[in-house]
CSV table of C-alpha atoms in Angstrom, one decimal:
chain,number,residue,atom,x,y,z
P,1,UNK,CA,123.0,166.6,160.6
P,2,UNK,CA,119.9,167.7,162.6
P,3,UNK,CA,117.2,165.9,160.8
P,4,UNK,CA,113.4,167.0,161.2
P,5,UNK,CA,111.7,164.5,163.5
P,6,UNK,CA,108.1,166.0,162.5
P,7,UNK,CA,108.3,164.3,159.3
P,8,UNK,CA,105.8,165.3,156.6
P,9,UNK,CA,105.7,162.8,153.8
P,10,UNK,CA,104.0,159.6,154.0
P,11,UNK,CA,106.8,157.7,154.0
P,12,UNK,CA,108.2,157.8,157.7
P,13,UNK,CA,110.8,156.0,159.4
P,14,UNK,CA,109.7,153.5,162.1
P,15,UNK,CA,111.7,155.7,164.8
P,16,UNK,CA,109.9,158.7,163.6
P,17,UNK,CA,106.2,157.0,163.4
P,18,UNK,CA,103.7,158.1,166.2
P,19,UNK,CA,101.8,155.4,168.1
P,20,UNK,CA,99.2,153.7,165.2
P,21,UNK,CA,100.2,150.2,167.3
P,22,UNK,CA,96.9,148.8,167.1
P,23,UNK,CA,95.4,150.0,163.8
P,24,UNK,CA,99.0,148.9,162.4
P,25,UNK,CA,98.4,145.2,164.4
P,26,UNK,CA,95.4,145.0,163.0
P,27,UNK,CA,95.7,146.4,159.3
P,28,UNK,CA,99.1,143.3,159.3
P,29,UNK,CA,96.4,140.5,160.7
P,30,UNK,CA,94.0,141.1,157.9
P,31,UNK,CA,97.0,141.3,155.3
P,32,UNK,CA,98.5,138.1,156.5
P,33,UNK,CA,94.7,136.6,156.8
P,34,UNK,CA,93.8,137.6,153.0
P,35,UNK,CA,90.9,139.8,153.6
P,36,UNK,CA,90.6,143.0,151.5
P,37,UNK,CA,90.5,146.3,153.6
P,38,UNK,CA,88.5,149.2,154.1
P,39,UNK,CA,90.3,151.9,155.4
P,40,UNK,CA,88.2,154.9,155.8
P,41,UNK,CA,89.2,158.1,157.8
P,42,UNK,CA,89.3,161.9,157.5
P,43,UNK,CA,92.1,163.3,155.6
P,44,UNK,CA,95.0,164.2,156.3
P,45,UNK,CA,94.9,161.9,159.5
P,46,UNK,CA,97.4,159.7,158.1
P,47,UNK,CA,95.8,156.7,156.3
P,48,UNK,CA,98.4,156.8,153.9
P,49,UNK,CA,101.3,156.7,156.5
P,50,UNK,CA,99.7,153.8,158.1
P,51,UNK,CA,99.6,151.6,154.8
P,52,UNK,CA,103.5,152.6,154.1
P,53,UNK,CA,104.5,152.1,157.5
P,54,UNK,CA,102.9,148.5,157.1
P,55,UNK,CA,104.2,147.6,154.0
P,56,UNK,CA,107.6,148.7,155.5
P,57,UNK,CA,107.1,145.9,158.4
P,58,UNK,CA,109.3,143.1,157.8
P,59,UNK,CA,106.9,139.9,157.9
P,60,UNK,CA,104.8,142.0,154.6
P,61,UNK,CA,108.2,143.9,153.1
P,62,UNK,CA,109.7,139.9,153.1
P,63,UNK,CA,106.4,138.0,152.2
P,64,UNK,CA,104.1,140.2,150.0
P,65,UNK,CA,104.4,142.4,146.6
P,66,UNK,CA,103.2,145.9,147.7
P,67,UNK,CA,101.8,148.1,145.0
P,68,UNK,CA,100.1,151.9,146.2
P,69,UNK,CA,98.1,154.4,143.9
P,70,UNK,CA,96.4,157.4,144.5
P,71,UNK,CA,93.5,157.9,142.3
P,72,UNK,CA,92.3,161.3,143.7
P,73,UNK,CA,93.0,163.1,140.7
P,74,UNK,CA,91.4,160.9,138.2
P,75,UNK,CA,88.4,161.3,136.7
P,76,UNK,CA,87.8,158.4,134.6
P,77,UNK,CA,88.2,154.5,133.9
P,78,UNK,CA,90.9,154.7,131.7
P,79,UNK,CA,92.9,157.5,134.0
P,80,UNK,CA,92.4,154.6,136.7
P,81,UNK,CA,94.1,151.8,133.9
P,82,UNK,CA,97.1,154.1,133.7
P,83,UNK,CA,97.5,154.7,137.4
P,84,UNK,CA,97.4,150.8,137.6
P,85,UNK,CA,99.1,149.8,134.9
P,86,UNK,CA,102.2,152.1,135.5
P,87,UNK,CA,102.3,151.3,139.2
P,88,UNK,CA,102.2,147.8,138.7
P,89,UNK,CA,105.5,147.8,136.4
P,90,UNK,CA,107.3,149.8,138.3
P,91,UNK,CA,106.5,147.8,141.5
P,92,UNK,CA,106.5,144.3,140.0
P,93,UNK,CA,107.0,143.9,136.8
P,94,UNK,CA,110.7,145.7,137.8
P,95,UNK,CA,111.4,143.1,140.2
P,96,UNK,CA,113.4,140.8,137.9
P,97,UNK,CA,113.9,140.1,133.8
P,98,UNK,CA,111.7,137.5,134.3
P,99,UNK,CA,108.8,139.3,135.8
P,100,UNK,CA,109.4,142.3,133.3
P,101,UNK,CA,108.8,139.5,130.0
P,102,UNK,CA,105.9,138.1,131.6
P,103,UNK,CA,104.4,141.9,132.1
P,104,UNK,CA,104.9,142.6,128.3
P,105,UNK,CA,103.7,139.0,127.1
P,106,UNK,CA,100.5,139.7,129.4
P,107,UNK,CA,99.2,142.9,128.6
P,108,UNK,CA,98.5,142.3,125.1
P,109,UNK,CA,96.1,145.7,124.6
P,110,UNK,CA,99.0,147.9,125.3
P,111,UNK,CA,101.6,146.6,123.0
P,112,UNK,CA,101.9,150.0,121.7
P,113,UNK,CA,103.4,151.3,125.3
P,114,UNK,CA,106.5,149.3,125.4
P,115,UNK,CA,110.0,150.1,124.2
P,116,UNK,CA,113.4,149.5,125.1
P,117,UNK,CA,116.4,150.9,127.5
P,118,UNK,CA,118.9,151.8,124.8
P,119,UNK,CA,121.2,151.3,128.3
P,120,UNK,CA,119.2,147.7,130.0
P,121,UNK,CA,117.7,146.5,126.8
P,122,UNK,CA,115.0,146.0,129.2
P,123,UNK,CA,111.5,146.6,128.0
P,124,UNK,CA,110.0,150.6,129.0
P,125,UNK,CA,106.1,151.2,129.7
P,126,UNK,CA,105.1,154.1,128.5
P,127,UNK,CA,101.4,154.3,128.6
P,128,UNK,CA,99.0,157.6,127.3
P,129,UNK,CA,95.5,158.0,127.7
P,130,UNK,CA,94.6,157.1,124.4
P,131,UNK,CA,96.3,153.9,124.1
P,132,UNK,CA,93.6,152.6,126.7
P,133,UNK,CA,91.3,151.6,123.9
P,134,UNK,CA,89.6,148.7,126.0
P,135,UNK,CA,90.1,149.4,129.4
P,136,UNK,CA,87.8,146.9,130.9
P,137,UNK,CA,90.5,144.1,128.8
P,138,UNK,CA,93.6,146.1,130.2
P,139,UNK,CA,92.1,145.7,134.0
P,140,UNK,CA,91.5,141.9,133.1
P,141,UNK,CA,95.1,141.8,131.3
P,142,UNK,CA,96.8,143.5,135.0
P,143,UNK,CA,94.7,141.0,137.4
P,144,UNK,CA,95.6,138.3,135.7
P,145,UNK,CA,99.2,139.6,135.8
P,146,UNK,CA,99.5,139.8,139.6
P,147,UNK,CA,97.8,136.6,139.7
P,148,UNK,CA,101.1,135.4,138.3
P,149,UNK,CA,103.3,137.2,140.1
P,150,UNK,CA,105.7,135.2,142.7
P,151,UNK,CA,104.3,136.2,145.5
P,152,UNK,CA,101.1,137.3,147.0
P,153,UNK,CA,100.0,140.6,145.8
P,154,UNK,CA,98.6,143.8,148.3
P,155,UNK,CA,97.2,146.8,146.0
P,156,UNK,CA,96.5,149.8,148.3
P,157,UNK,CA,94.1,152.6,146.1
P,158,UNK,CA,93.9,155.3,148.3
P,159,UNK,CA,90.7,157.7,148.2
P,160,UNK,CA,89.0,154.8,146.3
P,161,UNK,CA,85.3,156.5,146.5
P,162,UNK,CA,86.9,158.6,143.3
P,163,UNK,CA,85.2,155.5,141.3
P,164,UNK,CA,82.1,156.4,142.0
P,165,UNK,CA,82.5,159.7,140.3
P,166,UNK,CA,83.7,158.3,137.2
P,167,UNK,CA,81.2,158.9,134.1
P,168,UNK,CA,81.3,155.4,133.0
P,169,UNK,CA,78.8,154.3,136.1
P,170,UNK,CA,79.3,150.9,136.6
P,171,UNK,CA,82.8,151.0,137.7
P,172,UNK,CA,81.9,149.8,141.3
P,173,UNK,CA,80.2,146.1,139.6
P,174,UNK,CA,83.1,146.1,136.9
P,175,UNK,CA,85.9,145.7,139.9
P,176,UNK,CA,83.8,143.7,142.4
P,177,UNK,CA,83.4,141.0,140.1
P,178,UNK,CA,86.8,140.8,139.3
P,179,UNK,CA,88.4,141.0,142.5
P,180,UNK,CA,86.2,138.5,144.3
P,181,UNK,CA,88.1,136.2,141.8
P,182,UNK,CA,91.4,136.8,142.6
P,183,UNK,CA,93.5,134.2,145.1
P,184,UNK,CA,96.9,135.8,144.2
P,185,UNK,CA,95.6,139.5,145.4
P,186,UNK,CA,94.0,141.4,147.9
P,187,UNK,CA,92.9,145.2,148.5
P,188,UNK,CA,93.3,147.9,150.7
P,189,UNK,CA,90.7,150.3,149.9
P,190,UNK,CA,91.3,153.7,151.7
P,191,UNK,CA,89.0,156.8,151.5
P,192,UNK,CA,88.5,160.0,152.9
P,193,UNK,CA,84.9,161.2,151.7
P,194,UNK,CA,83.5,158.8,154.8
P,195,UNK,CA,80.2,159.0,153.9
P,196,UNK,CA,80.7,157.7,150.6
P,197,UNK,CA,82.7,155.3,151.6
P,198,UNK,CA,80.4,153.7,154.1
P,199,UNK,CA,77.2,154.0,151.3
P,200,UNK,CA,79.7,152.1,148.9
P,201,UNK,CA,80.8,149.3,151.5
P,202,UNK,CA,78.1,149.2,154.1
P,203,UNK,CA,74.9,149.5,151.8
P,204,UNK,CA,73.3,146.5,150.5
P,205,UNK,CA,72.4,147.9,147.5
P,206,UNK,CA,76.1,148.2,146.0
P,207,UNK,CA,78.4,146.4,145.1
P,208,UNK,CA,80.9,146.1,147.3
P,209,UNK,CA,78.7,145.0,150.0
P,210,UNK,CA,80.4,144.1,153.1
P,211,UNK,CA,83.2,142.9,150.8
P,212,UNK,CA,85.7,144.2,153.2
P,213,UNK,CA,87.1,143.7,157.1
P,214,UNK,CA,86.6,147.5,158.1
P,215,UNK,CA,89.0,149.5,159.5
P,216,UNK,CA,88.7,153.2,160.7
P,217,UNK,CA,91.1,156.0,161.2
P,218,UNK,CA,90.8,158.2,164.2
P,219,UNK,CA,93.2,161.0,165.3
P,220,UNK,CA,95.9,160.4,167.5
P,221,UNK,CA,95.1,161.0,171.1
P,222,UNK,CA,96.3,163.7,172.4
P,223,UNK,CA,98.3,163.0,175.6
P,224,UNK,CA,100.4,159.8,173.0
P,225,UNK,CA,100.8,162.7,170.2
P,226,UNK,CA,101.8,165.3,173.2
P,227,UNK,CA,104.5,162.1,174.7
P,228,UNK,CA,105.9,161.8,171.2
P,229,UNK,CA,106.4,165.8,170.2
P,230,UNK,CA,108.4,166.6,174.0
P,231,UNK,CA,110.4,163.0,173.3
P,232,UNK,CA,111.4,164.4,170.0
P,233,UNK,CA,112.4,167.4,171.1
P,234,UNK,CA,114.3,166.7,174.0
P,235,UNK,CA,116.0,164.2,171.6
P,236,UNK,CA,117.5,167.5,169.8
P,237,UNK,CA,118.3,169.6,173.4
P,238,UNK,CA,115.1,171.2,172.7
P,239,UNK,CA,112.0,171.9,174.7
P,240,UNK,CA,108.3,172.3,173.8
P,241,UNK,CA,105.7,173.4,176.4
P,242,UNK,CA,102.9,171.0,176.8
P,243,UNK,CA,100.5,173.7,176.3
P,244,UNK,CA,101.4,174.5,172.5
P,245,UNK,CA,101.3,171.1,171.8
P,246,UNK,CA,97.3,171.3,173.0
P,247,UNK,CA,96.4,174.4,171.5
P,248,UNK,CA,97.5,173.0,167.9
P,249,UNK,CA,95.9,169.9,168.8
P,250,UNK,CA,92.5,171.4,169.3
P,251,UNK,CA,93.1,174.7,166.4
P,252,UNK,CA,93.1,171.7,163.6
P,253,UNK,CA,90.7,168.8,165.5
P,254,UNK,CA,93.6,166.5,166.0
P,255,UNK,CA,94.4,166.0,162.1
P,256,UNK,CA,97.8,165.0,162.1
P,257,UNK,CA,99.0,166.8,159.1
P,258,UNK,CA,98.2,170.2,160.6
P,259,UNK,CA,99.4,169.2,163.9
P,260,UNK,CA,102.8,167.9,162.4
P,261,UNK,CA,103.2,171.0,160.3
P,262,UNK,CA,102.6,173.0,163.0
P,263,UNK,CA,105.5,171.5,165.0
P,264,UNK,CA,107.9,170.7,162.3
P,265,UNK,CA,107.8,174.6,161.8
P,266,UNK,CA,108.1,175.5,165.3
P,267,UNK,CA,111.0,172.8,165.6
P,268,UNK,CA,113.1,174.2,162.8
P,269,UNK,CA,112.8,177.9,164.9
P,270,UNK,CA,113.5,176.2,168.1
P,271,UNK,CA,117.3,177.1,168.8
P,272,UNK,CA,119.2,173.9,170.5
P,273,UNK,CA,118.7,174.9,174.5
P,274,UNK,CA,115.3,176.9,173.5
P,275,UNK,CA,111.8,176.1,174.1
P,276,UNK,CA,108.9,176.5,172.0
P,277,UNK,CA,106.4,177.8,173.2
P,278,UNK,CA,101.9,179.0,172.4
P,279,UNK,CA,103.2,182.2,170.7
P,280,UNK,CA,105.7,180.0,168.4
P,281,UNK,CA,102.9,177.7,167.3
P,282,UNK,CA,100.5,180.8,166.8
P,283,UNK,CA,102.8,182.1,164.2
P,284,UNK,CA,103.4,178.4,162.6
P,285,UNK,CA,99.5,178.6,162.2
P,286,UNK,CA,99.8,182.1,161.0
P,287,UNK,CA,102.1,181.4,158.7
P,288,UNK,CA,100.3,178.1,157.2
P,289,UNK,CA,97.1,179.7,156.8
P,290,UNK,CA,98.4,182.9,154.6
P,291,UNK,CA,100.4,179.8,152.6
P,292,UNK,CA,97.1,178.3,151.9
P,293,UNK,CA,94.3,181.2,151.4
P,294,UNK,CA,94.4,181.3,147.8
P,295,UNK,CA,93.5,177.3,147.6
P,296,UNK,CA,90.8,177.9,150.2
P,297,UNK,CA,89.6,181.2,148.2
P,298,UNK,CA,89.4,179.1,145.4
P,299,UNK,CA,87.5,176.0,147.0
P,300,UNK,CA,85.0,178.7,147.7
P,301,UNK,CA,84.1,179.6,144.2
P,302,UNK,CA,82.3,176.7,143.4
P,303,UNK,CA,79.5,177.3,146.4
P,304,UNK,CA,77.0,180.0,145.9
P,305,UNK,CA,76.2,182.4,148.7
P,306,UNK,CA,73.5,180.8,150.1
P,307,UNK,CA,75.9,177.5,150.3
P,308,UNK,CA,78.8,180.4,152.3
P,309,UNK,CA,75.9,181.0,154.4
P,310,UNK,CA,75.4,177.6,155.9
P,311,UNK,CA,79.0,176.8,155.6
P,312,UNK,CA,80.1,179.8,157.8
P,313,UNK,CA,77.7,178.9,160.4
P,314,UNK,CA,78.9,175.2,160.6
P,315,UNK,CA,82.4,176.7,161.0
P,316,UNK,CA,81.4,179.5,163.7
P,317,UNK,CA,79.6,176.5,165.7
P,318,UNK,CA,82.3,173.9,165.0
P,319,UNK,CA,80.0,171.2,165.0
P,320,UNK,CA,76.3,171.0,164.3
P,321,UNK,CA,74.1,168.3,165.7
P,322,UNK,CA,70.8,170.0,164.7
P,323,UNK,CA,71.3,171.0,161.3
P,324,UNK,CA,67.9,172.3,160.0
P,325,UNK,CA,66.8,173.6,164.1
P,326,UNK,CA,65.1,176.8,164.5
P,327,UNK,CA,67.7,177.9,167.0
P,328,UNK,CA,70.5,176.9,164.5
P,329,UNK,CA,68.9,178.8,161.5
P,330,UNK,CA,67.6,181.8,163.4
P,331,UNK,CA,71.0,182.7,165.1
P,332,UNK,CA,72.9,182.2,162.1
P,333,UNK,CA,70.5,184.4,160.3
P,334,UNK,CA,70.1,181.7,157.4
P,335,UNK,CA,67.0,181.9,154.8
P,336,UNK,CA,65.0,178.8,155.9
P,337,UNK,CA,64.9,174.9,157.5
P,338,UNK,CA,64.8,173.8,153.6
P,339,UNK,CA,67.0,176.1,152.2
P,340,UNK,CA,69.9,175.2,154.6
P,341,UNK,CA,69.0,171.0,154.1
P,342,UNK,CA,69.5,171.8,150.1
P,343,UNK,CA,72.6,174.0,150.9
P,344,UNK,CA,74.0,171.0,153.3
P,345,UNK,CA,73.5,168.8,150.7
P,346,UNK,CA,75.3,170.5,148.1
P,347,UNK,CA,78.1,170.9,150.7
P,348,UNK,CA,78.4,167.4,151.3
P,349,UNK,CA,78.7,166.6,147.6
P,350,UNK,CA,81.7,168.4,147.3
P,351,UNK,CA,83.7,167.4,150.4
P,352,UNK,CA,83.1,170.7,151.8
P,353,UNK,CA,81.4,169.3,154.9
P,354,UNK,CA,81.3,165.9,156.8
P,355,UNK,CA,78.2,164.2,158.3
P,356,UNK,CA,78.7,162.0,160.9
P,357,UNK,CA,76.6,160.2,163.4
P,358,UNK,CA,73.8,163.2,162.3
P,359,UNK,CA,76.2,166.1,163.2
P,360,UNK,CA,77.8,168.4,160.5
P,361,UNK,CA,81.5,170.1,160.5
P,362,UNK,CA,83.8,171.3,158.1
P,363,UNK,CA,85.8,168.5,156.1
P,364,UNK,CA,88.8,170.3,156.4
P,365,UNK,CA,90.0,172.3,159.9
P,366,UNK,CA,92.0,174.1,158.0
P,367,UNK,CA,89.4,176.2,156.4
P,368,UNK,CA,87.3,176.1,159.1
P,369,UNK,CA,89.7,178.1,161.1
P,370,UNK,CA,90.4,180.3,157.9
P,371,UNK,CA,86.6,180.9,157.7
P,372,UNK,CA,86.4,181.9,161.4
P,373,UNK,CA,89.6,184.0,162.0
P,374,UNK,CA,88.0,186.9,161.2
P,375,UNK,CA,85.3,186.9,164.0
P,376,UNK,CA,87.7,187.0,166.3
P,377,UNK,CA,89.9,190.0,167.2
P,378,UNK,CA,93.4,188.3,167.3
P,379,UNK,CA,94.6,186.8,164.0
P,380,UNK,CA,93.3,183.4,164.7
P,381,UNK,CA,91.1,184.2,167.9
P,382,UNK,CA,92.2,183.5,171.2
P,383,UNK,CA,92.2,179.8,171.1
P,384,UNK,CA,94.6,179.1,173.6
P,385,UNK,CA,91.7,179.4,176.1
P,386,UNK,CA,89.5,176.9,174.3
């Protein structure tokens, strides 16, 4: 069976894992050393894949209890108890009768969640929102659960600046003091939204206050990524010219996802014996771009026009040192200094855009380049001379 080497899940195989040898070094050290992590990195540049392909190394798969949630998606406290709670019994509490009892005898508050297997006669967990009376006794009820768990406990919560969106407000305090307590656990926090993450870790006025060994994501460079796509060809009888590996690299920034897509398309329609070539990627891109354009219409609602304004000129330049510059504002034919500094900021609060080291671009590539394709007069510009 020919399998896909250009895998697209978080969960890859070792074999199938591109380069990450250092960060992966260092992200085990602190692990084995019992520091709690923050992971911060744009996304889609494979946070994610780095804490599974950890946890999947032998001296943490043998040693350590590894639990992973992805709290994204919630919105509040109690949707954060739930995540928890339900990732924690099927990680640990499923580990062995013994640890199963102990879950149930622990987690008092939800009594109401548990049944059992008509087939094990094993208790179920079965948690709703609205069981979550007293969240802030639940959390207490789970740490103090892991604390008596059999072996030391990692708890990965990937895009972990979602707390500070929650309404209750004091989430960030609530945790801290709990975790600092902990001997049995540690914490990978991961996060995307990297400004938010560094005001939540790296300000001395929350906190979370250097609470946490840092650790940050770049994306792969290009000549190890460009080594590991012709290797995995040639593994098949296939070819791939050097030069469509480089213009994906540089159409999406070097975010892995995109880059992998890109490839793992263009692999599937390379023939054993053929080679894939600029105009084989071009259509990948194409393609992923018409798959997506009714999510990026959609992210666009939610900005007025003024906001389109200042966001189409941050995609046009690619990356914007001088934000609020006469030069910027007058050749983008924006409103005012102030008016794109309150659009900017408006962007920033919802992901949109990404400040870094006082320059501006677009959070995701792939909307950057969906935004500018149609100033250029090929489908997607001719980038292959960039």
């Amino acid at each position: 069976m020919n399998i896909n080497p250009f895998v697209l899940s978080p969960a890859i195989p070792d074999e199938l894992f591109c380069d990450r040898q250092a960060e992966s070094l260092s992200l085990i050290k602190s692990i084995q050393n019992q520091e709690n992590v923050v992971l911060i990195s744009p996304r889609r540049v494979g946070k994610t894949g780095l804490i599974y392909h950890c946890f999947n190394q032998p001296e943490i798969s043998d040693n350590y209890i590894t639990v992973s949630i992805d709290i994204l998606h919630t919105t509040s406290f109690q949707e954060f108890i739930k995540e928890l709670g339900d990732a924690v019994f099927n990680v640990v509490a499923k580990r062995n009768e013994k640890l199963t009892k102990l879950f149930v005898a622990t987690l008092r508050s939800l009594n109401g969640s548990f049944g059992i297997d008509p087939i094990t006669y094993l208790p179920t967990f079965d948690v709703k929102l609205g069981q979550i009376v007293a969240p802030e006794y639940t959390l207490d009820e789970i740490f103090a659960y892991l604390e008596k768990a059999d072996r030391p406990c990692i708890v990965a919560i990937d895009e972990f600046q979602q707390i500070a969106k929650y309404p209750e407000g004091n989430i960030e305090a609530l945790l801290r003091g709990r975790i600092q307590k902990l001997t049995n656990t540690h914490f990978i926090f991961a996060g995307s939204e990297r400004r938010m993450m560094n005001e939540m870790f790296f300000s001395d006025r929350r906190p979370f206050y250097q609470s946490a060994t840092l650790l940050q994501l770049d994306p792969i460079d290009l000549n190890i990524y460009s080594e590991f796509s012709i290797r995995q060809f040639k593994a098949s009888g296939k070819d791939v010219e050097t030069d469509a590996i480089t213009w994906a690299y540089h159409l999406f920034d070097g975010v892995t996802m995109y880059v992998h897509k890109l490839l793992h398309d263009s692999y599937a329609d390379t023939a054993i014996g053929g080679v894939c070539d600029i105009a084989a990627i071009q259509y990948a891109a194409e393609q992923l771009i018409q798959q997506n354009a009714k999510r990026l219409q959609e992210l666009l609602s939610y900005v007025t026009e003024q906001q389109k304004e200042v966001l189409y000129a941050i995609a046009a330049d690619r990356c914007v040192s001088r934000i609020t510059s006469s030069d910027f504002v007058k050749r983008h034919h924006l409103k005012s200094a102030s008016a794109v500094q309150s659009a900017v900021k408006r962007l920033l609060d919802l992901d949109l855009v990404t400040e870094q080291h006082k320059s501006y671009t677009i959070s995701d590539p792939l909307l950057r380049v969906w935004i500018t394709r149609d100033a250029f007069p090929s489908p997607l510009g001719d980038l292959s001379r960039r």
